[in-house]
Amino acid sequence: MDLLVDSFPDLLTGLVVTLLLGVVSFILGSGLGAAIVLAKISGNRVLSAVATAYVSVFRGTPLLIQIMIIYFGLPQIGLEIPPIPSAIIAFTLFTAAYLSENFRAGILGVDKGQWEAAASMAMPYGKTLRRVIFPQAIRIALPPVGSRFIALMKDTSLASAVTVVELTRVAEGIGTSTFRYMDALLIVGLMYWLINTLLQVGQQALERRMRKAYA
Amino acid sequence: MTSSEPIVSVRGLTKRFGDNEVLKGIDLDVRPGEVVVVMGPSGSGKTTLIRCLNLLEEPGSGTVRLCGNHVDCGTRQGGRRARAARIREIRRHSAMVFQQFNLFPHLTALQNVMEGPISVRNVPRAEAAELARRLLALVGLGDKCGCYPATLSGGQKQRVAIARALAMEPQVILFDEPTSALDPELHAEVLQVIRDLAGNGMTMVIVTHETAFARDVADRVVFMDGGHVIEEAPPQRFFTAPAHPRVQAFLRLIGPSHNGRPSPENVERT
Ligand SMILES: Nc1ncnc2c1ncn2[C@@H]1O[C@H](COP(=O)(O)OP(=O)(O)OP(=O)(O)O)[C@@H](O)[C@H]1O
Ligand SMILES: [Mg+2]
C-alpha cells in the first residue's frame, strides 16, 4: 500500500502517457486505415496494390521491430524523432494495417442488394459509400475494431523499449529503485486490466445502441 | 420526346455469364403509360433482362435506350465517362423494386424514401420529408414513417420500397417479382399498390408469376423462355389463346386462373 502511495505521481504520469499513446494512435490509425481501405476498393490497380503491400508489411512484421526501426533506425539516415512521437507513429502505422482489414470486412459484409439499391437510384459512388455502405459496415466492423483498440492499449507497453515512460516503464523504474518488482508489475498489470475492462464495457454499450438503432 | 415514342427500347440485347448464354437477342419496347408483364419459367432470364434495362447488369451486346439515353452495349461508345453519365441518366429516370426489397436498414421508412430526393435529386430536406410523407401515405403507410425496416412486415417493406421508387419521380418503374419473397396473405396489399399506380398511368415493367394480377394490370404480356421472347400479346389473348405450345404448357402448370375471367377469389391469390 505504501508503495502505491509513494509512487502514485509516477503511476499517474505513466497512465496518462499510456492513454495518450493508445488513444492518439487509435484515432490516427482509424483515419489511415480508412484511407487504406478506400485505396484498396478504389478499383485503381496501383492504389490497391500499394494498400495490399502496406497491410502485408505492417501485419507481417513484429510491432517491436517497427518501433525500433523508427526510433533507433531512422536517425542513421538523419531522421531523429523523439520517443513519444516515434511510438505514436509506429502504433498508428501498425494499427492502421489491422483496422483497414476490419473495415474492409465490414464493407464486404454489407449486402450486395444495398449497392444495387443505391445504384438503381443513380446515387454517386461517394455518396453510396458515405450514406449507405459505411453506416452499415461500421456496425459489422465494431466488434473486431473494439478488440483492436484493446490490443493496442496493451501493445503500448512496447513503447518502453524506446525510453517512453509509460506504465510499463514506470513499473520497471519502481522495481529497480525499490526491488519490489512483483508489486510494481502487479499494480501496473491491474491498471491495464482496468483500462481494458472499461473499454470493453464501452464497446458493448455502443454495440447495444447500434443494434437498437435498427429497430 | 413525343408521347408515343417508347420510354424503354431494347434491341438485340444479349447477356452471358461465363458459358451460360442467358439473353439471346431481346427486342422490347415499352410505351408511356404502358404496363408490360414479363413471365416465363425459372432461369429463362427475366431477372437478368430487367436488370439490364437499368444497366445493373452489363449486357454483352445490343442497345438499351431509356428516356432518350442510349447505351451501346459491348462497345466503347465515346469513352468511359460519357457512357457512365448516360447510365446514370438512365438510372435517374427509372426506378427498381427488388424481390428482396433492399431497403436501407439503418434508415427509417421516411428516411428511406427521402434518400433519393436528397442525395440524387438535390431536393431540400424539408421538401423531401414532405414528399416522403405523402408517398408513404399513398402506399398506406402514413403511420409507419418513423419505423425501421426490421420492424415492418414483408408487405410493408415492399410498399416502402415502392414509395422509395416513386420518390425518384421515375418515368418507368421496374419490378422483379415484387411479391415472391412475401407470405401469400401479404401479396394483395402490394399488388393493390401496383394496380393503383397502373390506374394512374405509371409506366411499368413487372416480372411476376401472379397471373390474375397480370391479367388485370398488363397492357402486354411478354413470355420468355431460354433467353428468347417467344410470345408477346395482350393479356386477353395471352391467357386465353397463347400461340406457343410452351406458353400453353406453362399456363397449365401455374394455375387455373388463366381460363376465362379470373374469379374473385383468385384475383388476390396465386
Ligand atoms: N450473377 C450471375 N452469375 C452467373 N449466372 C447467373 C447470374 N445471374 C443469373 N445467372 C444465370 O442466368 C440464368 C437466368 O437467370 P435469371 O435470374 O435471369 O432467371 P429468371 O428468369 O429471373 O428466373 P427465376 O424465375 O428463377 O427468378 C440462370 O441460369 C442463372 O443461373
Ligand atoms: Mg428472377
Coordinates of C-alpha atoms and ligand atoms in Angstrom, one line a residue:
Chain A
M1 CA 0.0 0.0 0.0
D2 CA 2.8 2.4 0.9
L3 CA 4.3 1.6 -2.5
L4 CA 1.1 2.7 -4.2
V5 CA 1.1 5.9 -2.2
D6 CA 4.8 6.7 -2.8
S7 CA 4.8 6.1 -6.5
F8 CA 1.4 7.5 -7.1
P9 CA 2.7 10.5 -9.1
D10 CA 4.8 8.3 -11.3
L11 CA 2.0 5.9 -11.9
L12 CA -0.3 8.7 -12.8
T13 CA 2.1 10.1 -15.3
G14 CA 2.6 6.6 -16.7
L15 CA -1.1 6.1 -17.0
V16 CA -1.6 9.4 -18.8
V17 CA 1.2 8.6 -21.3
T18 CA -0.2 5.1 -21.9
L19 CA -3.7 6.5 -22.6
L20 CA -2.2 9.2 -24.8
L21 CA -0.3 6.7 -26.9
G22 CA -3.3 4.4 -27.2
V23 CA -6.0 6.9 -27.9
V24 CA -4.0 9.1 -30.3
S25 CA -2.6 6.2 -32.2
F26 CA -6.1 4.6 -32.4
I27 CA -7.6 7.8 -33.8
L28 CA -4.8 8.4 -36.3
G29 CA -4.8 4.7 -37.2
S30 CA -8.5 4.7 -37.9
G31 CA -8.0 7.6 -40.3
L32 CA -5.1 5.9 -42.0
G33 CA -6.9 2.6 -42.0
A34 CA -9.9 4.2 -43.7
A35 CA -7.6 5.7 -46.4
I36 CA -6.0 2.3 -47.0
V37 CA -9.4 0.6 -47.4
L38 CA -10.6 3.3 -49.8
A39 CA -7.4 2.8 -51.8
K40 CA -8.0 -0.9 -51.7
I41 CA -11.5 -0.8 -53.0
S42 CA -10.9 2.2 -55.3
G43 CA -10.7 0.0 -58.4
N44 CA -7.4 1.7 -59.2
R45 CA -4.9 -1.1 -59.6
V46 CA -1.8 0.9 -58.4
L47 CA -3.5 2.3 -55.3
S48 CA -5.0 -1.1 -54.5
A49 CA -1.6 -2.8 -54.9
V50 CA 0.1 -0.2 -52.6
A51 CA -2.6 -0.8 -50.0
T52 CA -2.2 -4.5 -50.1
A53 CA 1.6 -4.3 -49.8
Y54 CA 1.2 -1.9 -46.9
V55 CA -1.1 -4.2 -45.0
S56 CA 1.1 -7.2 -45.7
V57 CA 4.3 -5.5 -44.4
F58 CA 2.8 -4.0 -41.3
R59 CA 0.9 -7.1 -40.3
G60 CA 3.8 -9.4 -41.2
T61 CA 6.5 -7.8 -39.0
P62 CA 6.7 -7.5 -35.2
L63 CA 5.5 -4.3 -33.8
L64 CA 8.6 -4.0 -31.7
I65 CA 10.8 -4.1 -34.8
Q66 CA 8.7 -1.3 -36.3
I67 CA 9.1 0.8 -33.2
M68 CA 12.8 0.3 -33.1
I69 CA 13.3 1.0 -36.7
I70 CA 11.6 4.3 -36.3
Y71 CA 13.4 5.3 -33.1
F72 CA 16.8 3.7 -33.5
G73 CA 17.0 3.1 -37.2
L74 CA 15.8 6.3 -38.8
P75 CA 18.4 8.5 -37.0
Q76 CA 21.1 6.6 -39.0
I77 CA 19.6 8.1 -42.2
G78 CA 19.4 11.5 -40.5
L79 CA 15.8 11.4 -39.2
E80 CA 15.6 11.8 -35.5
I81 CA 12.2 11.5 -33.9
P82 CA 11.6 11.9 -30.1
P83 CA 10.4 8.8 -28.2
I84 CA 6.7 9.5 -27.8
P85 CA 6.2 10.6 -31.5
S86 CA 8.2 7.6 -32.6
A87 CA 5.9 5.3 -30.6
I88 CA 2.8 7.0 -31.9
I89 CA 3.9 6.8 -35.5
A90 CA 4.7 3.1 -35.1
F91 CA 1.4 2.3 -33.3
T92 CA -0.5 4.3 -35.9
L93 CA 1.0 2.6 -38.9
F94 CA 0.6 -0.9 -37.3
T95 CA -2.9 -0.3 -36.1
A96 CA -4.0 1.1 -39.5
A97 CA -3.0 -2.1 -41.2
Y98 CA -5.2 -4.1 -39.0
L99 CA -8.1 -1.7 -38.9
S100 CA -8.1 -1.4 -42.7
E101 CA -8.8 -5.2 -42.8
N102 CA -11.5 -4.9 -40.2
F103 CA -13.1 -2.0 -42.2
R104 CA -12.8 -4.0 -45.4
A105 CA -14.5 -7.0 -43.8
G106 CA -17.3 -4.6 -42.7
I107 CA -17.8 -3.2 -46.2
L108 CA -17.8 -6.7 -47.8
G109 CA -20.3 -7.8 -45.1
V110 CA -22.9 -5.3 -46.4
D111 CA -25.5 -7.0 -48.5
K112 CA -24.9 -6.6 -52.3
G113 CA -28.5 -5.5 -52.6
Q114 CA -27.6 -2.3 -50.8
W115 CA -25.1 -1.3 -53.5
E116 CA -27.7 -2.2 -56.1
A117 CA -30.5 -0.2 -54.5
A118 CA -28.2 2.8 -54.4
A119 CA -27.0 2.3 -57.9
S120 CA -30.5 1.8 -59.2
M121 CA -31.4 5.3 -57.9
A122 CA -28.3 6.8 -59.6
M123 CA -26.6 7.6 -56.3
P124 CA -23.0 8.6 -56.9
Y125 CA -20.2 6.2 -55.6
G126 CA -19.0 8.5 -52.8
K127 CA -22.5 9.1 -51.5
T128 CA -23.3 5.4 -51.7
L129 CA -20.3 4.8 -49.5
R130 CA -21.0 7.6 -47.1
R131 CA -24.7 7.3 -46.7
V132 CA -25.5 3.6 -47.4
I133 CA -22.4 1.4 -47.0
F134 CA -20.3 2.9 -44.2
P135 CA -23.2 3.2 -41.6
Q136 CA -23.8 -0.5 -42.1
A137 CA -20.2 -1.5 -42.4
I138 CA -19.2 0.2 -39.1
R139 CA -21.8 -1.9 -37.3
I140 CA -20.4 -5.0 -38.7
A141 CA -16.8 -3.9 -38.0
L142 CA -17.4 -2.7 -34.5
P143 CA -16.5 -5.9 -32.6
P144 CA -13.1 -6.5 -34.3
V145 CA -12.3 -2.8 -34.2
G146 CA -13.0 -2.7 -30.4
S147 CA -10.7 -5.7 -30.0
R148 CA -8.1 -3.9 -31.9
F149 CA -8.3 -0.9 -29.6
I150 CA -7.9 -3.2 -26.6
A151 CA -4.9 -5.0 -28.2
L152 CA -3.4 -1.6 -29.0
M153 CA -3.7 -0.5 -25.3
K154 CA -1.7 -3.5 -24.3
D155 CA 0.8 -3.1 -27.2
T156 CA 1.6 0.4 -25.9
S157 CA 3.8 -1.3 -23.3
L158 CA 6.3 -1.8 -26.1
A159 CA 7.0 1.9 -26.1
S160 CA 9.1 1.3 -23.0
A161 CA 11.7 -0.2 -25.3
V162 CA 12.3 3.2 -26.9
T163 CA 12.5 5.0 -23.5
V164 CA 8.9 6.3 -23.3
V165 CA 8.0 6.5 -19.7
E166 CA 4.6 4.9 -19.9
L167 CA 3.0 2.5 -17.4
T168 CA 5.3 -0.4 -18.1
R169 CA 8.5 1.7 -17.9
V170 CA 7.2 3.2 -14.6
A171 CA 6.8 -0.3 -13.2
E172 CA 10.3 -1.1 -14.2
G173 CA 11.5 2.1 -12.6
I174 CA 9.8 1.4 -9.3
G175 CA 11.1 -2.2 -9.4
T176 CA 14.7 -1.1 -9.8
S177 CA 14.6 1.6 -7.2
T178 CA 12.7 -0.4 -4.5
F179 CA 13.4 -4.0 -5.6
R180 CA 9.7 -4.7 -5.3
Y181 CA 9.3 -5.9 -8.9
M182 CA 6.4 -8.2 -8.2
D183 CA 4.3 -5.5 -6.5
A184 CA 5.1 -2.8 -9.1
L185 CA 4.3 -5.1 -12.0
L186 CA 1.1 -6.4 -10.4
I187 CA -0.1 -2.9 -9.8
V188 CA 0.6 -1.8 -13.4
G189 CA -0.9 -5.0 -14.8
L190 CA -4.1 -4.3 -12.8
M191 CA -4.2 -0.8 -14.3
Y192 CA -4.0 -2.2 -17.8
W193 CA -6.8 -4.6 -17.0
L194 CA -9.0 -1.9 -15.6
I195 CA -8.5 0.3 -18.7
N196 CA -9.4 -2.5 -21.0
T197 CA -12.4 -3.6 -18.9
L198 CA -13.7 -0.1 -19.2
L199 CA -13.1 -0.1 -22.9
Q200 CA -14.9 -3.4 -23.2
V201 CA -17.9 -2.2 -21.3
G202 CA -18.0 0.9 -23.5
Q203 CA -17.8 -1.2 -26.6
Q204 CA -20.7 -3.4 -25.5
A205 CA -22.8 -0.4 -24.7
L206 CA -22.0 1.0 -28.2
E207 CA -22.9 -2.3 -29.9
R208 CA -26.2 -2.4 -28.0
R209 CA -27.0 1.1 -29.0
M210 CA -26.2 0.4 -32.7
R211 CA -28.3 -2.7 -32.7
K212 CA -31.2 -0.8 -31.2
A213 CA -30.9 1.8 -34.0
Y214 CA -32.1 -0.8 -36.4
A215 CA -35.3 -1.4 -34.5
Chain B
M1 CA -39.9 13.2 -76.9
T2 CA -43.3 12.7 -78.5
S3 CA -45.8 10.8 -76.3
S4 CA -45.9 7.7 -78.5
E5 CA -42.1 7.3 -78.6
P6 CA -41.2 4.3 -76.4
I7 CA -39.8 5.1 -72.9
V8 CA -37.8 1.9 -73.0
S9 CA -36.5 0.5 -76.1
V10 CA -34.2 -2.5 -76.3
R11 CA -32.7 -4.1 -79.4
G12 CA -30.7 -7.3 -79.8
L13 CA -29.8 -7.5 -76.2
T14 CA -27.6 -10.4 -75.2
K15 CA -26.0 -11.4 -71.9
R16 CA -23.9 -14.3 -70.9
F17 CA -22.5 -15.4 -67.5
G18 CA -19.4 -17.3 -68.5
D19 CA -20.5 -20.1 -70.8
N20 CA -24.1 -19.6 -69.9
E21 CA -25.9 -17.5 -72.6
V22 CA -28.8 -16.1 -70.7
L23 CA -30.2 -13.5 -73.1
K24 CA -30.0 -14.3 -76.7
G25 CA -31.1 -11.2 -78.5
I26 CA -34.1 -9.5 -76.8
D27 CA -36.1 -6.7 -78.5
L28 CA -38.6 -4.9 -76.3
D29 CA -40.4 -1.6 -76.4
V30 CA -42.4 0.0 -73.6
R31 CA -44.5 3.0 -74.4
P32 CA -45.5 5.8 -72.0
G33 CA -48.2 4.6 -69.6
E34 CA -47.9 1.0 -70.7
V35 CA -47.6 -1.9 -68.2
V36 CA -45.6 -4.8 -69.5
V37 CA -45.6 -8.0 -67.5
V38 CA -42.8 -10.4 -68.1
M39 CA -43.4 -14.1 -67.4
G40 CA -41.6 -17.3 -68.0
P41 CA -40.1 -20.3 -66.4
S42 CA -37.4 -20.1 -63.8
G43 CA -34.0 -19.4 -65.3
S44 CA -35.4 -18.1 -68.5
G45 CA -33.6 -14.7 -68.0
K46 CA -36.4 -12.5 -66.7
T47 CA -34.4 -11.0 -63.8
T48 CA -31.4 -10.6 -66.0
L49 CA -33.4 -8.8 -68.6
I50 CA -34.9 -6.4 -66.1
R51 CA -31.5 -5.7 -64.6
C52 CA -30.1 -5.0 -68.0
L53 CA -32.7 -2.3 -68.6
N54 CA -31.1 0.0 -66.0
L55 CA -27.6 -1.4 -66.6
L56 CA -27.4 -3.0 -63.1
E57 CA -26.2 -5.9 -65.3
E58 CA -23.9 -5.0 -68.1
P59 CA -25.2 -6.6 -71.4
G60 CA -22.9 -8.2 -73.7
S61 CA -24.2 -6.6 -76.9
G62 CA -27.3 -4.8 -78.2
T63 CA -28.7 -1.4 -77.3
V64 CA -30.6 0.0 -74.4
R65 CA -32.5 3.3 -74.8
L66 CA -34.4 4.7 -71.9
C67 CA -35.9 8.2 -71.9
G68 CA -33.7 9.2 -74.8
N69 CA -30.5 8.0 -73.2
H70 CA -28.9 5.5 -75.5
V71 CA -26.3 2.9 -74.4
D72 CA -24.5 0.7 -77.0
C73 CA -23.5 -2.4 -75.1
G74 CA -20.3 -4.3 -75.7
T75 CA -18.6 -1.3 -77.4
R76 CA -16.5 1.6 -76.1
Q77 CA -19.0 4.2 -77.3
G78 CA -17.4 7.5 -76.8
G79 CA -15.4 7.0 -73.7
R80 CA -16.0 5.7 -70.3
R81 CA -17.0 8.9 -68.7
A82 CA -19.7 9.8 -71.3
R83 CA -21.0 6.3 -71.0
A84 CA -21.2 6.3 -67.2
A85 CA -23.0 9.6 -67.4
R86 CA -25.6 8.1 -69.8
I87 CA -26.0 5.1 -67.5
R88 CA -26.5 7.5 -64.6
E89 CA -29.2 9.3 -66.6
I90 CA -31.0 6.0 -67.3
R91 CA -31.0 5.1 -63.6
R92 CA -32.0 8.6 -62.7
H93 CA -35.2 8.3 -64.9
S94 CA -36.0 4.7 -63.9
A95 CA -36.6 3.0 -60.6
M96 CA -36.3 -0.5 -59.5
V97 CA -38.3 -2.5 -57.0
F98 CA -36.4 -5.6 -55.8
Q99 CA -37.7 -9.0 -54.8
Q100 CA -35.8 -8.7 -51.5
F101 CA -36.8 -5.1 -51.0
N102 CA -33.3 -3.9 -50.4
L103 CA -34.4 -1.2 -48.0
F104 CA -31.7 0.7 -46.2
P105 CA -31.8 -1.0 -42.7
H106 CA -30.1 1.9 -40.9
L107 CA -32.8 4.4 -42.0
T108 CA -36.4 4.8 -41.0
A109 CA -39.2 4.3 -43.6
L110 CA -39.3 8.1 -44.0
Q111 CA -35.6 8.4 -44.4
N112 CA -35.5 5.5 -46.9
V113 CA -37.9 7.4 -49.1
M114 CA -36.2 10.7 -48.6
E115 CA -32.7 9.4 -49.5
G116 CA -33.1 9.5 -53.3
P117 CA -34.6 13.0 -53.4
I118 CA -31.9 14.3 -51.1
S119 CA -28.8 12.7 -52.4
V120 CA -29.6 12.3 -56.1
R121 CA -32.2 15.0 -57.0
N122 CA -30.9 17.6 -54.5
V123 CA -34.3 18.3 -53.1
P124 CA -34.1 20.4 -49.9
R125 CA -34.5 18.2 -46.8
A126 CA -37.9 19.6 -45.6
E127 CA -39.3 19.3 -49.0
A128 CA -38.0 15.7 -49.3
A129 CA -39.6 14.8 -46.0
E130 CA -42.9 16.3 -47.1
L131 CA -42.8 14.3 -50.3
A132 CA -41.8 11.1 -48.5
R133 CA -44.7 11.5 -46.0
R134 CA -47.1 11.9 -48.9
L135 CA -45.8 8.9 -50.7
L136 CA -45.9 6.7 -47.6
A137 CA -49.5 7.7 -47.1
L138 CA -50.1 6.8 -50.7
V139 CA -48.9 3.3 -50.2
G140 CA -51.0 3.1 -46.9
L141 CA -48.1 3.5 -44.5
G142 CA -48.7 7.1 -43.3
D143 CA -48.4 5.8 -39.7
K144 CA -45.1 4.0 -40.2
C145 CA -42.8 6.9 -41.1
G146 CA -40.6 6.5 -38.0
C147 CA -40.3 2.7 -38.2
Y148 CA -37.1 0.9 -39.2
P149 CA -37.4 -1.7 -41.9
A150 CA -36.6 -4.5 -39.4
T151 CA -39.9 -3.7 -37.6
L152 CA -42.1 -3.9 -40.7
S153 CA -43.8 -6.9 -42.3
G154 CA -42.6 -8.0 -45.7
G155 CA -45.6 -6.4 -47.3
Q156 CA -45.0 -3.2 -45.6
K157 CA -41.3 -3.3 -46.5
Q158 CA -42.2 -3.8 -50.2
R159 CA -44.6 -0.9 -50.0
V160 CA -41.9 1.4 -48.5
A161 CA -39.7 0.2 -51.4
I162 CA -42.3 1.2 -53.9
A163 CA -42.6 4.6 -52.2
R164 CA -38.9 5.0 -52.4
A165 CA -39.0 4.2 -56.1
L166 CA -41.8 6.8 -56.6
A167 CA -39.7 9.4 -54.8
M168 CA -37.3 9.3 -57.7
E169 CA -40.1 10.6 -59.9
P170 CA -39.2 7.9 -62.4
Q171 CA -40.5 7.7 -66.0
V172 CA -40.7 3.9 -65.6
I173 CA -40.6 1.5 -62.6
L174 CA -39.0 -1.9 -63.0
F175 CA -40.3 -4.7 -60.7
D176 CA -38.6 -8.0 -60.2
E177 CA -41.1 -10.4 -58.6
P178 CA -42.2 -7.9 -56.0
T179 CA -44.3 -10.4 -54.1
S180 CA -42.2 -13.6 -54.4
A181 CA -40.5 -13.1 -51.0
L182 CA -43.8 -12.5 -49.2
D183 CA -46.1 -14.7 -47.4
P184 CA -49.2 -15.4 -49.5
E185 CA -51.5 -13.3 -47.3
L186 CA -49.3 -10.2 -47.9
H187 CA -49.4 -10.3 -51.7
A188 CA -52.7 -8.5 -52.1
E189 CA -51.6 -5.3 -50.3
V190 CA -48.5 -4.9 -52.5
L191 CA -50.4 -5.8 -55.7
Q192 CA -53.1 -3.3 -54.9
V193 CA -50.5 -0.5 -54.7
I194 CA -49.1 -1.5 -58.1
R195 CA -52.6 -1.7 -59.5
D196 CA -53.2 1.9 -58.3
L197 CA -50.1 3.0 -60.0
A198 CA -51.2 1.4 -63.2
G199 CA -54.5 3.1 -62.9
N200 CA -52.7 6.4 -62.6
G201 CA -50.8 5.8 -65.8
M202 CA -47.4 4.8 -64.4
T203 CA -45.2 3.1 -67.0
M204 CA -44.0 -0.2 -65.5
V205 CA -42.2 -3.4 -66.4
I206 CA -43.2 -6.2 -64.0
V207 CA -41.7 -9.6 -63.7
T208 CA -44.3 -11.7 -61.9
H209 CA -45.9 -15.1 -61.7
E210 CA -49.2 -13.7 -60.4
T211 CA -51.4 -14.5 -63.4
A212 CA -54.6 -12.9 -62.1
F213 CA -52.8 -9.7 -61.3
A214 CA -51.0 -9.8 -64.7
R215 CA -54.3 -10.2 -66.5
D216 CA -55.7 -7.2 -64.5
V217 CA -52.9 -4.7 -65.0
A218 CA -50.9 -5.7 -68.0
D219 CA -51.3 -4.0 -71.3
R220 CA -49.0 -6.6 -72.8
V221 CA -47.5 -9.9 -71.5
V222 CA -44.1 -10.9 -72.7
F223 CA -43.1 -14.5 -72.3
M224 CA -39.5 -15.5 -72.1
D225 CA -38.0 -18.9 -72.5
G226 CA -34.4 -19.9 -72.8
G227 CA -33.2 -16.3 -73.3
H228 CA -35.7 -15.5 -76.0
V229 CA -39.0 -13.7 -76.0
I230 CA -41.2 -16.4 -77.5
E231 CA -44.6 -14.8 -77.1
E232 CA -45.8 -11.2 -76.8
A233 CA -49.6 -10.5 -76.6
P234 CA -52.3 -8.5 -74.8
P235 CA -53.3 -10.4 -71.6
Q236 CA -56.7 -11.3 -73.0
R237 CA -55.1 -13.2 -75.9
F238 CA -52.1 -14.4 -73.9
F239 CA -54.1 -16.1 -71.2
T240 CA -56.9 -17.5 -73.4
A241 CA -55.2 -18.3 -76.7
P242 CA -51.5 -18.3 -76.5
A243 CA -49.9 -19.3 -79.7
H244 CA -46.8 -21.1 -78.5
P245 CA -47.1 -24.6 -77.0
R246 CA -44.6 -23.8 -74.3
V247 CA -46.7 -20.9 -73.1
Q248 CA -49.8 -23.2 -73.1
A249 CA -47.8 -25.7 -71.0
F250 CA -46.6 -23.0 -68.6
L251 CA -50.0 -21.6 -68.1
R252 CA -51.4 -25.1 -67.4
L253 CA -48.7 -25.6 -64.9
I254 CA -49.0 -22.4 -62.8
G255 CA -52.7 -22.4 -62.2
P256 CA -56.3 -22.4 -63.1
S257 CA -57.0 -18.7 -63.3
H258 CA -56.0 -18.4 -67.0
N259 CA -59.3 -19.8 -68.2
G260 CA -61.8 -17.1 -68.8
R261 CA -62.2 -14.1 -66.4
P262 CA -60.5 -14.7 -63.1
S263 CA -62.9 -15.5 -60.3
P264 CA -62.9 -13.1 -57.4
E265 CA -61.1 -15.5 -55.1
N266 CA -58.2 -15.9 -57.4
V267 CA -57.8 -12.2 -58.2
E268 CA -55.9 -11.8 -55.0
R269 CA -54.1 -15.2 -54.9
T270 CA -51.6 -17.2 -57.0
Ligands
LIG1 N1 -24.8 -13.2 -61.4 C1 -24.9 -14.4 -62.1 N2 -23.8 -15.1 -62.3 C2 -23.9 -16.3 -63.0 N3 -25.1 -16.7 -63.5 C3 -26.2 -16.0 -63.4 C4 -26.2 -14.8 -62.6 N4 -27.4 -14.3 -62.6 C5 -28.2 -15.2 -63.3 N5 -27.5 -16.2 -63.7 C6 -28.0 -17.3 -64.5 O1 -28.7 -16.8 -65.6 C7 -29.8 -17.6 -65.9 C8 -31.1 -16.7 -65.9 O2 -31.3 -16.2 -64.6 P1 -32.4 -15.2 -64.2 O3 -32.2 -14.9 -62.8 O4 -32.4 -14.1 -65.1 O5 -33.7 -16.1 -64.4 P2 -35.2 -15.8 -64.0 O6 -36.0 -15.9 -65.3 O7 -35.3 -14.5 -63.3 O8 -35.5 -17.0 -63.1 P3 -36.5 -17.0 -61.7 O9 -37.9 -17.1 -62.2 O10 -36.0 -18.2 -61.0 O11 -36.2 -15.7 -61.0 C9 -29.8 -18.7 -64.8 O12 -29.3 -19.9 -65.4 C10 -28.9 -18.2 -63.8 O13 -28.2 -19.3 -63.2
MG2 MG -35.8 -13.9 -61.3

